[in-house]
XYZ file of C-alpha atoms in Angstrom:
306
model
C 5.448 -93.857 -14.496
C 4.851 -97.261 -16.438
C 1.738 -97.361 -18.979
C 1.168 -101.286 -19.781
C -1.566 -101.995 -22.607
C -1.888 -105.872 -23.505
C 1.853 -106.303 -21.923
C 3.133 -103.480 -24.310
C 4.630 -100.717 -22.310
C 3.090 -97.197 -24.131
C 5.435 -94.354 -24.636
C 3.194 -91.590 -23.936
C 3.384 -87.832 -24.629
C 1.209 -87.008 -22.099
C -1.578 -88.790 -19.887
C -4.008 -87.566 -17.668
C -5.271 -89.836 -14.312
C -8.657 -88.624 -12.831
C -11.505 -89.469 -10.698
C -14.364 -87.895 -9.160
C -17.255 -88.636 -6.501
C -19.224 -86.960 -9.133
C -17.932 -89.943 -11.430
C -17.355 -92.919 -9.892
C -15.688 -94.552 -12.312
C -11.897 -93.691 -12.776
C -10.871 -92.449 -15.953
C -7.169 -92.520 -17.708
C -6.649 -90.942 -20.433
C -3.386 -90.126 -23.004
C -1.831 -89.342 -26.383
C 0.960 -90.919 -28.458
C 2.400 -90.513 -31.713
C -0.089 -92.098 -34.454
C 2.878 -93.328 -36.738
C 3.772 -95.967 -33.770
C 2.355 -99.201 -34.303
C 1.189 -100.131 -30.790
C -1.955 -103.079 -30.552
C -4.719 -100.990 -29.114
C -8.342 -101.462 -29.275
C -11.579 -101.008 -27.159
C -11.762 -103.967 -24.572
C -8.206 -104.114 -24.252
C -7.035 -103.786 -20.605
C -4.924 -100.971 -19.230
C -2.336 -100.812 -16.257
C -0.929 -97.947 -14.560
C 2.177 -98.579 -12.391
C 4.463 -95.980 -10.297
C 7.167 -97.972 -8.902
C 5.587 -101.274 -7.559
C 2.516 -99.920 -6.960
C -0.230 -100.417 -9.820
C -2.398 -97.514 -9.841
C -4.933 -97.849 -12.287
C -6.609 -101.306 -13.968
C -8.968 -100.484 -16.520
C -10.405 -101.070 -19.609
C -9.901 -98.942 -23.205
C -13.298 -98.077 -24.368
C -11.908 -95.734 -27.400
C -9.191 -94.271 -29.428
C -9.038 -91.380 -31.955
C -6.377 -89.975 -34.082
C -6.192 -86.601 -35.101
C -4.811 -85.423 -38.167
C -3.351 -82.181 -37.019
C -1.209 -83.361 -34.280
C -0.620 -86.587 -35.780
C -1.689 -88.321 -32.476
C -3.799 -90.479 -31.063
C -5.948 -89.922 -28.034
C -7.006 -93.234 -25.869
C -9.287 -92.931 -23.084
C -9.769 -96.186 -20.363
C -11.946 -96.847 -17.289
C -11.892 -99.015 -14.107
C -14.526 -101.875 -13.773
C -16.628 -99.534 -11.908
C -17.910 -98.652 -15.333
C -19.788 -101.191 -15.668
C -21.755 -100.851 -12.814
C -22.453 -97.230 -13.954
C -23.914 -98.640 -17.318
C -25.818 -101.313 -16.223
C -28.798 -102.380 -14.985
C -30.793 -105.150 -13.029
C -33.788 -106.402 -11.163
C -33.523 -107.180 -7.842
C -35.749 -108.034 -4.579
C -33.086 -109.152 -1.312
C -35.375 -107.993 1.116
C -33.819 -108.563 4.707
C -30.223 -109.751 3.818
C -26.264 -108.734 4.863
C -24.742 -105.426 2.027
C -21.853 -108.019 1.239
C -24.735 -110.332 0.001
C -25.779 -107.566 -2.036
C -22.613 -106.412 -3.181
C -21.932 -110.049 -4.304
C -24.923 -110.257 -6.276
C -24.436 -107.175 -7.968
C -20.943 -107.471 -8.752
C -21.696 -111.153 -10.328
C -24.042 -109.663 -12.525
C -21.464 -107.947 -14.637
C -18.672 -110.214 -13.858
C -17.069 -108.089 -11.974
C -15.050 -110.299 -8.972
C -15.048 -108.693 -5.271
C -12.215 -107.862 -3.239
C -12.779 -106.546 0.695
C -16.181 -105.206 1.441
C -16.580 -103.037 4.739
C -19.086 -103.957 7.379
C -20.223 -106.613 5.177
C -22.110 -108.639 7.377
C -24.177 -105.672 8.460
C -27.830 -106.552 7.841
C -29.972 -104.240 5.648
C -33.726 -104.396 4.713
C -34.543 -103.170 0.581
C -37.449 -102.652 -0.821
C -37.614 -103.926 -4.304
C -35.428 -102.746 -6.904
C -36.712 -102.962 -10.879
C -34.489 -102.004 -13.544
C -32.140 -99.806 -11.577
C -29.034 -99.042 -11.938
C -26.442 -100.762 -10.013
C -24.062 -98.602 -9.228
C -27.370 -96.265 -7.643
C -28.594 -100.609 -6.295
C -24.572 -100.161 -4.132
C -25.554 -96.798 -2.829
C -28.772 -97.553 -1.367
C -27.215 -100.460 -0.009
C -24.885 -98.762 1.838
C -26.845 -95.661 2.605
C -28.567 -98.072 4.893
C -25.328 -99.395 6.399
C -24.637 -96.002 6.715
C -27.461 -95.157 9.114
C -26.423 -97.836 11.415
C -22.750 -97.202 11.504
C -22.810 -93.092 11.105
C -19.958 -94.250 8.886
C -19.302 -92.842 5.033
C -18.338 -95.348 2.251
C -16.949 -95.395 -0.878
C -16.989 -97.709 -3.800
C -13.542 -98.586 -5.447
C -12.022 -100.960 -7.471
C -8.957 -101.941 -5.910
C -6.453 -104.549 -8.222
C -9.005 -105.007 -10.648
C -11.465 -105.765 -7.876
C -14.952 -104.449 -6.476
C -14.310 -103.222 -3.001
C -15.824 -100.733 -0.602
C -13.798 -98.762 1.701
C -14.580 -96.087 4.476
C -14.316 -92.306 2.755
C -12.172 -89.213 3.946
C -9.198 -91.159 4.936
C -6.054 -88.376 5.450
C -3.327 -88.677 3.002
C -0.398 -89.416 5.525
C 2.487 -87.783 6.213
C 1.638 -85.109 3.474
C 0.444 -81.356 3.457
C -0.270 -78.563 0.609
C 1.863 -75.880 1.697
C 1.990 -72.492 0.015
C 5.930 -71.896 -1.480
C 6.832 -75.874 -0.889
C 4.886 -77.696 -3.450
C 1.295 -75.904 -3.701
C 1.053 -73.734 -6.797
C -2.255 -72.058 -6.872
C -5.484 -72.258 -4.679
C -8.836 -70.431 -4.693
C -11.723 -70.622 -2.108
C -15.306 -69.808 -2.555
C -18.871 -69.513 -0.923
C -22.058 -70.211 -2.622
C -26.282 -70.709 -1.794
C -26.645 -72.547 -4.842
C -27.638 -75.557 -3.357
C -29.149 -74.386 0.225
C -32.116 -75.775 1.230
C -32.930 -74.493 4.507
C -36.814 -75.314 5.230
C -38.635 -78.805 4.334
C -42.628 -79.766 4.841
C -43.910 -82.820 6.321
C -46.803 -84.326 4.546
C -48.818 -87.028 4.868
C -49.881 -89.716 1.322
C -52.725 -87.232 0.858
C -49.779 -83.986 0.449
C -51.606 -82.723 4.113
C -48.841 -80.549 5.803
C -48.459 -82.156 9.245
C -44.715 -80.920 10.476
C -41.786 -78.715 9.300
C -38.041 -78.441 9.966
C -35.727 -75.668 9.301
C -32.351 -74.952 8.740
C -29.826 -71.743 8.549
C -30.223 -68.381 6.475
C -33.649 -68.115 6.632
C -33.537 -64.350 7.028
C -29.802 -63.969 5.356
C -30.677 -65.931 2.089
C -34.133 -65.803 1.629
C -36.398 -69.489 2.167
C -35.626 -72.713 -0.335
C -37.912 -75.395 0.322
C -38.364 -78.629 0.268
C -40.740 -81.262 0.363
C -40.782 -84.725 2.607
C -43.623 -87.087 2.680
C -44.071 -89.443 5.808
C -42.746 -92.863 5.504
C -44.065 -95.931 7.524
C -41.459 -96.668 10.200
C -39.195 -93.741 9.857
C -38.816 -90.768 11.956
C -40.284 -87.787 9.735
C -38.365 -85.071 11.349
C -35.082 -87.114 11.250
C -35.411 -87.590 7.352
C -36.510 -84.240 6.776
C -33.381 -83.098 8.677
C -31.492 -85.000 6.748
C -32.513 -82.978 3.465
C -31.426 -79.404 4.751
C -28.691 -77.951 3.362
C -26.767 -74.960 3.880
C -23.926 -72.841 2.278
C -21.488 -74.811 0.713
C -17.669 -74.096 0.860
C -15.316 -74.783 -1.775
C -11.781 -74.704 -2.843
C -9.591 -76.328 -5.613
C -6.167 -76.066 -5.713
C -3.242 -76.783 -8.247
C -0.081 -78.651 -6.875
C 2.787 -80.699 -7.314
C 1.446 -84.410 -7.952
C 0.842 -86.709 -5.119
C -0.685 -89.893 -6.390
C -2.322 -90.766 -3.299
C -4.417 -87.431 -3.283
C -7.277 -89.249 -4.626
C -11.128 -88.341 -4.692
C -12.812 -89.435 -0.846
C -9.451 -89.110 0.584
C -8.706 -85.647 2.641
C -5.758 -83.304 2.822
C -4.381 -80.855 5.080
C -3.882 -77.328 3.100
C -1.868 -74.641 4.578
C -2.537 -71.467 2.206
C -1.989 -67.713 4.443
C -2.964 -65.941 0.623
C -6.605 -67.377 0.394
C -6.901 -68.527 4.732
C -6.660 -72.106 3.354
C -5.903 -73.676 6.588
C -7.060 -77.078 7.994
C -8.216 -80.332 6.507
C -9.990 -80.654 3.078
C -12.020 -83.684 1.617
C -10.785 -84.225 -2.418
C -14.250 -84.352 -4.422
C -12.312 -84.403 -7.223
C -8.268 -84.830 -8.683
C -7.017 -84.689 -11.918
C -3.093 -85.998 -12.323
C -1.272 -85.160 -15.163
C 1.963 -86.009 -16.392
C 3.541 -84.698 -18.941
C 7.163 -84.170 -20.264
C 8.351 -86.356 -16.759
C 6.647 -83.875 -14.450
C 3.980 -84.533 -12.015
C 1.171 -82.330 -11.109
C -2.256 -82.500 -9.875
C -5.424 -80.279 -9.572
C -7.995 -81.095 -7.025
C -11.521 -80.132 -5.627
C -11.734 -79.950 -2.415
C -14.919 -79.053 0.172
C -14.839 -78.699 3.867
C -16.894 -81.400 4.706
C -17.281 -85.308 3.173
C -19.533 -84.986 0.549
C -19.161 -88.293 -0.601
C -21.595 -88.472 1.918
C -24.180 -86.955 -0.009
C -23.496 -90.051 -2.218
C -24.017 -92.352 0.580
């Protein structure tokens, strides 16, 4: 593992590589001795390499020393940051998502590598002071329901692209006494939604749809008013939600198990078994050993993003 700041390769003590759907934005983060000189300030740009592959291109946005440990901690995003803190103005109307993407991404200077399905024509309503990484999601959300198809921003060599989510790590399984240290699996109605009302601009009830555990869980409702040229029960469908099903796990690394990415899990202790979609990783290295944690949910939640 090679950690490049400003062409001066970092001896670190430990660092920590992480993303998240939750996020979007990946993070690195690590410590060194203070007493070493090394040229490091916000703005300047950050590599991560494992072999020949660069894994991380980012940007330091700070650095603290500590007194105790005598160290200091530096913490450095990927471009995608700046689409998370910014904003813009925007009104494409009928236009293709790569237009938009190209727009977006020129607004923060931010260049633009492959963009998937980019010549699929969306309509937007106005957008005023929005964010634009929320301005990419709508986008695509609309892409979305013409292709059925999930997508996931990334940047990719220090560039903007957008990629189809819940690709399976190849040739790779977590595997209970080979390389998968701990795992734990849970069930939870935090989130459920299971019954939404139709209303009309005037808050009239004119429909309903419903969903599962009505009589199990109890009734969480919801609330969808009618749209002009969408289908009412379609889009109230679409906000039902049931029981969600979760499991994390703690593993020797793998650096391609990477948030919107799935994994196969093969865990007899907890009835792990099957394919899992990473919502979140955390890689750490430290002391020349590899591990990761990851979040993982049975289904592709980045959808929920999208």
């Amino acid at each position: 593992m090679r950690l490049v700041i400003d062409k001066q390769e970092i001896r670190f003590l430990d660092l920590t590589w992480s993303g998240s759907k939750y996020n979007a934005a990946r993070q690195v983060s690590f410590t060194y001795p203070s007493k070493i000189g090394y040229a490091i300030s916000p703005g300047s740009i950050l590599t991560l390499h494992e072999g020949n592959r660069t894994l991380f291109e980012g940007i330091v946005f700070s650095k603290q020393i500590s007194n105790k440990s005598h160290e200091m901690n530096v913490v450095a995003y990927d471009r995608l940051i700046y689409f998370l803190k910014s904003e813009g103005s925007y009104n494409f109307k009928t236009t293709t998502v790569g237009n938009v993407i190209k727009k977006v991404a020129a607004d923060v200077g931010v260049p633009v590598g492959s963009i998937a399905d980019s010549e699929t024509s969306i309509k937007l309503d106005s957008m005023i002071s929005m964010n634009l990484y929320e301005v990419i999601l709508q986008a695509y959300r609309e892409v979305k329901n013409k292709t059925k198809i999930v997508y996931m921003p990334v940047i990719n060599g220090g560039k903007l692209s957008i990629i189809k989510a819940g690709e399976t790590v190849s040739d790779f399984s977590l595997e209970n006494g080979i390389n998968l240290l701990d795992s734990s699996f849970g069930e939870s109605i935090e989130n459920v939604k299971n019954k939404i009302l139709i209303v009309d601009d005037k808050g009239n009830r004119v429909g309903e749809v419903k969903g599962d555990g009505l009589s199990q869980w109890g009734t969480f409702q919801g609330v969808y008013q009618k749209e002009e040229g969408k289908n009412s029960n379609t889009e109230a469908k679409s906000l039902l939600h049931g029981m969600d099903l979760e499991a994390s796990v703690e593993a020797l690394g793998n650096i391609n198990c990477i948030s919107g990415k799935a994994v196969t899990v093969l865990d007899p202790t907890t009835k792990l078994k099957g394919l899992f979609y990473i919502d979140e990783d955390t890689h750490y290295w430290n002391r020349g050993q590899h591990t990761m944690s990851l979040q993982l949910n049975f289904k592709n939640m980045v959808d929920d993003e999208l």
